[in-house]
PDB file of C-alpha atoms in Angstrom:
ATOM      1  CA  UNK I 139      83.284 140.999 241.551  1.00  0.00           C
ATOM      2  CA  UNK I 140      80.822 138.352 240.411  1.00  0.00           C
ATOM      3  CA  UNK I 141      77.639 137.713 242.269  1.00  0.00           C
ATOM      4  CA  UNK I 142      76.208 134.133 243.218  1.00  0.00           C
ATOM      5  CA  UNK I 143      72.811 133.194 242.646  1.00  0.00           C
ATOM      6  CA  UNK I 144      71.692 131.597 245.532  1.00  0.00           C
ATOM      7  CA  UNK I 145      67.865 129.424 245.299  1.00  0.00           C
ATOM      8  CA  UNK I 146      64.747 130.875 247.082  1.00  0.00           C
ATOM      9  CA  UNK I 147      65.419 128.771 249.904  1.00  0.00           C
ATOM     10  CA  UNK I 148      69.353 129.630 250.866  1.00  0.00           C
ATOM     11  CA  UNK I 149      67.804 133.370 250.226  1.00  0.00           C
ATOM     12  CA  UNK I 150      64.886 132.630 252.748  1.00  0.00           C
ATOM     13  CA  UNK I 151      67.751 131.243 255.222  1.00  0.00           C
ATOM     14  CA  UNK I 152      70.015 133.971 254.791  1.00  0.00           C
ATOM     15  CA  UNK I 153      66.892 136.364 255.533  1.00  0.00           C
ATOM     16  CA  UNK I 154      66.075 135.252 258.289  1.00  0.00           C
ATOM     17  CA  UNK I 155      69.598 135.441 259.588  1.00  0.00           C
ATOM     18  CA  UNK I 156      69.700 139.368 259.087  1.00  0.00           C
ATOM     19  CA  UNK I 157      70.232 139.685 255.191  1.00  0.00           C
ATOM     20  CA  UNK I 158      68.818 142.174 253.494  1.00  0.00           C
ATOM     21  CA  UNK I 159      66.214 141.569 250.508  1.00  0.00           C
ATOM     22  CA  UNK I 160      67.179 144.545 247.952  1.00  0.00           C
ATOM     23  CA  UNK I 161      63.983 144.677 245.363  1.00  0.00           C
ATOM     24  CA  UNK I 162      65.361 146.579 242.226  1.00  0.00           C
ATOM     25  CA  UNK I 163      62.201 146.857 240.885  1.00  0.00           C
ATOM     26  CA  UNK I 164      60.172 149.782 240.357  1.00  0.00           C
ATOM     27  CA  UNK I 165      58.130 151.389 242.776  1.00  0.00           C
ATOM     28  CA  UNK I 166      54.448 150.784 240.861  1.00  0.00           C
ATOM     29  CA  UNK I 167      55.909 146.923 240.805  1.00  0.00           C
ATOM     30  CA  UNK I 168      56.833 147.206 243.804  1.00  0.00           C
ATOM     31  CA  UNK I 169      53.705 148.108 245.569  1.00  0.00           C
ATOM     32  CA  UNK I 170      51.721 145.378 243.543  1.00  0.00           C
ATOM     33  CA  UNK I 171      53.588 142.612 244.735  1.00  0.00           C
ATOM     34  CA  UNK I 172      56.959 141.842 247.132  1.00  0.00           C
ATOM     35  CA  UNK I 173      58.606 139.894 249.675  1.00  0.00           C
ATOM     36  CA  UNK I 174      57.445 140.633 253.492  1.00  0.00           C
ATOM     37  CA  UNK I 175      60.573 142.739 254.964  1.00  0.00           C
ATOM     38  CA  UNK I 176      62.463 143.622 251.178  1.00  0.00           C
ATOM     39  CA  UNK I 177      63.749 147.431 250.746  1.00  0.00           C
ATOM     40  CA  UNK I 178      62.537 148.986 247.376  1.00  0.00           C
ATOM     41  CA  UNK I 179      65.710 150.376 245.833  1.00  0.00           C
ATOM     42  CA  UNK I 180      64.937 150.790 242.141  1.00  0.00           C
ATOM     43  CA  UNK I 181      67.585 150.000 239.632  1.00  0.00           C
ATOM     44  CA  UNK I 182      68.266 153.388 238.329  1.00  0.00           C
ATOM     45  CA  UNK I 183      68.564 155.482 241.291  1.00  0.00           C
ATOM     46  CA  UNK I 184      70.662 152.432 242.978  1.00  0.00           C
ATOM     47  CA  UNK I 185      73.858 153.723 244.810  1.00  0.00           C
ATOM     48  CA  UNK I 186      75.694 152.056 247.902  1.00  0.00           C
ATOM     49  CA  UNK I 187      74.068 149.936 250.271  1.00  0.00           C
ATOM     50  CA  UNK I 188      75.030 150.555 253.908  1.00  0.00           C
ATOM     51  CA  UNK I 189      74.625 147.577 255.479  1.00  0.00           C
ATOM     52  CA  UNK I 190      77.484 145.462 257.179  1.00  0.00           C
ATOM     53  CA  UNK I 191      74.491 142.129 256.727  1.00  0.00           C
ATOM     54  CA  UNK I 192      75.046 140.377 252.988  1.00  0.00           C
ATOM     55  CA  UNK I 193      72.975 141.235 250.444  1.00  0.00           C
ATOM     56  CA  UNK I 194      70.322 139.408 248.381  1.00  0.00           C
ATOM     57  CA  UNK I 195      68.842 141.103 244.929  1.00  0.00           C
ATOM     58  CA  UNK I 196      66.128 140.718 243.309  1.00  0.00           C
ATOM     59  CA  UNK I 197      63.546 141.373 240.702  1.00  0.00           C
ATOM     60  CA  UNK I 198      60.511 140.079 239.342  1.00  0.00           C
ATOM     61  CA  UNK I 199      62.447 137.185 237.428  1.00  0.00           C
ATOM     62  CA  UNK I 200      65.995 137.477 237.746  1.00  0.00           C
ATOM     63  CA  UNK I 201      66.480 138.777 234.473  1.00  0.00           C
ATOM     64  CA  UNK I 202      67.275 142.597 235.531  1.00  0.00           C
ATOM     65  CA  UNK I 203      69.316 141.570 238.104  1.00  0.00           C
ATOM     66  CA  UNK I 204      71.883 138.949 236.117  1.00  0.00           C
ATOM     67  CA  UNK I 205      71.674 142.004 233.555  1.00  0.00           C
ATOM     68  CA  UNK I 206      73.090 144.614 235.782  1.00  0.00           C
ATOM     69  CA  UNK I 207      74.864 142.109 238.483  1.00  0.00           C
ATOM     70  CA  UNK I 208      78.402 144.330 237.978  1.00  0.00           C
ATOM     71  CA  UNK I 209      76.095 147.268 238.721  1.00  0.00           C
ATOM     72  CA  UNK I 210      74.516 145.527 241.773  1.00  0.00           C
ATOM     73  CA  UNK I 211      77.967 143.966 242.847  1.00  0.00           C
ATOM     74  CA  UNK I 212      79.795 147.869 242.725  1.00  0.00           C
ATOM     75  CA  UNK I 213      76.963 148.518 245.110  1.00  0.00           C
ATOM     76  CA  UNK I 214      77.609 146.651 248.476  1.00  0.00           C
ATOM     77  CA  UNK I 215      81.278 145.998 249.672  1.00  0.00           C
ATOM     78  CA  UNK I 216      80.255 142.713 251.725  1.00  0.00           C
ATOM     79  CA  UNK I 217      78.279 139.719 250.132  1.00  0.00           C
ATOM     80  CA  UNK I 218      75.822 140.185 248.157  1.00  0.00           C
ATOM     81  CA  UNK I 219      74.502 137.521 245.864  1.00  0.00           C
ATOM     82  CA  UNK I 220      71.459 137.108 243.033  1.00  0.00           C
ATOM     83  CA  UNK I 221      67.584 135.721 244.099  1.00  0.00           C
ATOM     84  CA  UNK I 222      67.555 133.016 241.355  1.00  0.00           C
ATOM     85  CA  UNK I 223      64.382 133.426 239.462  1.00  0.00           C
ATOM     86  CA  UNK I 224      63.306 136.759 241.156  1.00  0.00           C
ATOM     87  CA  UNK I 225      60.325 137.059 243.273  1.00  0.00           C
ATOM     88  CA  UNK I 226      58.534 134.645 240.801  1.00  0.00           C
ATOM     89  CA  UNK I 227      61.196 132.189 241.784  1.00  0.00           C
ATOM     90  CA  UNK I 228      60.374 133.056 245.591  1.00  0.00           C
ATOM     91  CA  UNK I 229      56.498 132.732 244.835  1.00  0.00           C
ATOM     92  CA  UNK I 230      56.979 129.123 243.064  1.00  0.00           C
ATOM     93  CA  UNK I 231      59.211 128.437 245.885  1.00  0.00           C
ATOM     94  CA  UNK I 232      56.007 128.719 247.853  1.00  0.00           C
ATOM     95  CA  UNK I 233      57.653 131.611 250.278  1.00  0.00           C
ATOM     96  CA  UNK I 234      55.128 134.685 251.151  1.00  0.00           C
ATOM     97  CA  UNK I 235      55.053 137.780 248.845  1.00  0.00           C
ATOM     98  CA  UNK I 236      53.132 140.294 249.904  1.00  0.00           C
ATOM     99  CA  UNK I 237      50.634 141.179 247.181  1.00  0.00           C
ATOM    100  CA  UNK I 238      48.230 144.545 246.794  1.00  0.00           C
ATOM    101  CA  UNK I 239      45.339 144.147 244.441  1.00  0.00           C
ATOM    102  CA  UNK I 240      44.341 147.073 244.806  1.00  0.00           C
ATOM    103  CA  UNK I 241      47.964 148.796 243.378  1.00  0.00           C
ATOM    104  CA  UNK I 242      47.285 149.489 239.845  1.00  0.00           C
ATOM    105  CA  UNK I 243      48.780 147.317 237.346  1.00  0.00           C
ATOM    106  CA  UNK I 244      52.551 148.164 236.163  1.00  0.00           C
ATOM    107  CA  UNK I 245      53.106 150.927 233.973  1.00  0.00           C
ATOM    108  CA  UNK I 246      54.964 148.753 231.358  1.00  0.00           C
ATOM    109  CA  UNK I 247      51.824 146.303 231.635  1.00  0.00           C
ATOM    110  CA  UNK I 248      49.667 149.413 231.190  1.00  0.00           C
ATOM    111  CA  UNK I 249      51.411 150.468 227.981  1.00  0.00           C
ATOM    112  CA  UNK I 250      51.462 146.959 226.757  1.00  0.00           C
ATOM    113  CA  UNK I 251      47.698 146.813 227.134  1.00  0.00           C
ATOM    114  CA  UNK I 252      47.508 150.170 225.900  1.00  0.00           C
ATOM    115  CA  UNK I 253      49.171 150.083 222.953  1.00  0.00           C
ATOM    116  CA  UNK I 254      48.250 146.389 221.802  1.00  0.00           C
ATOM    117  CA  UNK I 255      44.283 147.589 222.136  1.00  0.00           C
ATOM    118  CA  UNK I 256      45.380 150.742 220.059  1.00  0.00           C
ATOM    119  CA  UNK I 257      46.879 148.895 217.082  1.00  0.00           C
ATOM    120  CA  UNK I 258      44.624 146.347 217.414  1.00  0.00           C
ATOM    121  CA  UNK I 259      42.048 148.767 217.305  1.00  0.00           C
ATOM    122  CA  UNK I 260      44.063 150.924 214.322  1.00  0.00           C
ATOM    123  CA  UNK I 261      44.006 147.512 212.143  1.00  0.00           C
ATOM    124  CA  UNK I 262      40.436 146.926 212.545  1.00  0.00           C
ATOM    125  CA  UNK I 263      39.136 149.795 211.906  1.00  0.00           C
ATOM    126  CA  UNK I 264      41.295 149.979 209.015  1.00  0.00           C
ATOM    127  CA  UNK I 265      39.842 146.954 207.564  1.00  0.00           C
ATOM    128  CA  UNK I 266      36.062 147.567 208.158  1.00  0.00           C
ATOM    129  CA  UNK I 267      36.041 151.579 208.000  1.00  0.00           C
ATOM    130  CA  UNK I 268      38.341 153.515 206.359  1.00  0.00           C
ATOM    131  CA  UNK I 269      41.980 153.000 205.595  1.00  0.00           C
ATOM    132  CA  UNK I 270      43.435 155.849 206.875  1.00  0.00           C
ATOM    133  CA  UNK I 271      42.756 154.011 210.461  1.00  0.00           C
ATOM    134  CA  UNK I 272      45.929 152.359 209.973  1.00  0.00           C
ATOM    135  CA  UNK I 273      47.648 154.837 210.605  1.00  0.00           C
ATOM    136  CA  UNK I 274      46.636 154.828 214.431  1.00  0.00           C
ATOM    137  CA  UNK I 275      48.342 151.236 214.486  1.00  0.00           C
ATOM    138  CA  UNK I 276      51.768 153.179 212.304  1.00  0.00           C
ATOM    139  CA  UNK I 277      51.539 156.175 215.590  1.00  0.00           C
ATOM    140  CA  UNK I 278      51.465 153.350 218.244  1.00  0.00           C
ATOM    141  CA  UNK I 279      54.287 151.520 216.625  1.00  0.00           C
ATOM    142  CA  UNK I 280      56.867 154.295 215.838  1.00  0.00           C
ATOM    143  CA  UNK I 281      55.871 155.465 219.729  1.00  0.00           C
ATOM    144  CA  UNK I 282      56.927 152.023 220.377  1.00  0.00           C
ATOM    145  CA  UNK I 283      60.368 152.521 218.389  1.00  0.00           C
ATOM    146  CA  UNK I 284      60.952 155.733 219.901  1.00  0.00           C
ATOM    147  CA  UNK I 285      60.619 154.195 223.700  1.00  0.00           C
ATOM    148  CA  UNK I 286      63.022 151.704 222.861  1.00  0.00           C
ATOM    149  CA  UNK I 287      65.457 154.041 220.961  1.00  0.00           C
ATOM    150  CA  UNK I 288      65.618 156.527 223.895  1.00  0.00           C
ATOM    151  CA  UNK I 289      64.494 154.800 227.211  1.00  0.00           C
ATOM    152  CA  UNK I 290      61.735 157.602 226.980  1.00  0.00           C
ATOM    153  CA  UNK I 291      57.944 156.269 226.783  1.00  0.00           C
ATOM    154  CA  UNK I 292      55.575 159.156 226.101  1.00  0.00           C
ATOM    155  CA  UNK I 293      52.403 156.855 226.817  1.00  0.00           C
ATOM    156  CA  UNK I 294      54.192 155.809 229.930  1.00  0.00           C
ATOM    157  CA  UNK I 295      54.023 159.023 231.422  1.00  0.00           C
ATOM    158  CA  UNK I 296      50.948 159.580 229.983  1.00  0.00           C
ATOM    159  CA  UNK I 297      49.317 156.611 232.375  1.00  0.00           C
ATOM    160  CA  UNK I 298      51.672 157.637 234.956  1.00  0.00           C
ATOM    161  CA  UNK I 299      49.477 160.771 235.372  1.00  0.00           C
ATOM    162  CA  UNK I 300      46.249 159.379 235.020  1.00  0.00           C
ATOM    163  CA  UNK I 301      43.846 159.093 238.125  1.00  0.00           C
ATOM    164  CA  UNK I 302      43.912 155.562 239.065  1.00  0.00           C
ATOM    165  CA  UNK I 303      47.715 156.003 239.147  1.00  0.00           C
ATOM    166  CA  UNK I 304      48.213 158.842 241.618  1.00  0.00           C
ATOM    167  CA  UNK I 305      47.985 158.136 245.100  1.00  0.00           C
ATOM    168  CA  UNK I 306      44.966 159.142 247.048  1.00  0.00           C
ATOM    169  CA  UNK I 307      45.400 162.651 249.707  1.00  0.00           C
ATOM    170  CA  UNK I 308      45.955 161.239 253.071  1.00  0.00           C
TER     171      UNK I 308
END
């Protein structure tokens, strides 16, 4: 089964006639920013959506979603259909999100930062110190390699267990 993608505006109607928003993102991009009334339901722990209401998907630009659409289609017998252009679509669209400044920034966008200041950092150094501070810039990029190899990011779950990204005690 193929899924439509429908515009912000059909997925606004559709909302508001008892659809269900299904936000594949995950939870830390969740929490930052997401349209009023979505369900979280992160892509890799998605499994079958009870819900007798269609279905629209989303993520932050529509690129995970038309990625994984047979995934997302296996995953709700009824309609179901594709936010075109993700929430950013949605936002441009001029529809409420729901943001949270106060959510700390993405993981991903914390290892991007994190690792461009560290082989920024490694090259520099390198140049006006010593040259064995490129090899700090080498370490960040075969991390890098290894992430994408394997799906595992070692300085992702290193920020993932750093203060400002745990959740305060109630």
């Amino acid at each position: 089964m193929t899924l439509a993608t429908i515009s912000p505006a059909e997925a606004a109607r559709l909302a508001r006639e008892g659809a269900l928003l299904v936000d594949i993102r995950e939870p830390d991009e969740f929490a930052r920013g997401r349209i009023p009334d979505s369900r979280n339901h992160p892509l890799g722990g998605i499994g079958a959506l009870d819900s007798a209401q269609p279905v629209v998907f989303l993520c932050r630009s529509g690129m995970r979603t038309g990625a994984n659409a047979a995934k997302l289609a296996a995953c709700h017998a009824g309609e179901a259909y594709l936010l075109e252009g993700g929430l950013e679509g949605w936002r441009k669209a001029g529809l409420p999100v729901r943001e949270d400044a106060k959510a700390p920034l993405e993981i991903m966008r914390q290892v991007q930062i994190a690792a461009g200041a560290l082989t920024l950092a490694g090259v520099t150094l390198g140049f006006l110190v010593a040259p064995a501070w490129f090899a700090l810039a080498g370490f960040v990029g075969a991390g890098l390699t290894l992430a994408g190899l394997t799906g595992w990011c070692g300085m992702a779950t290193l920020l993932a267990r750093m203060p400002w990204n745990r959740r305060p005690a109630v």
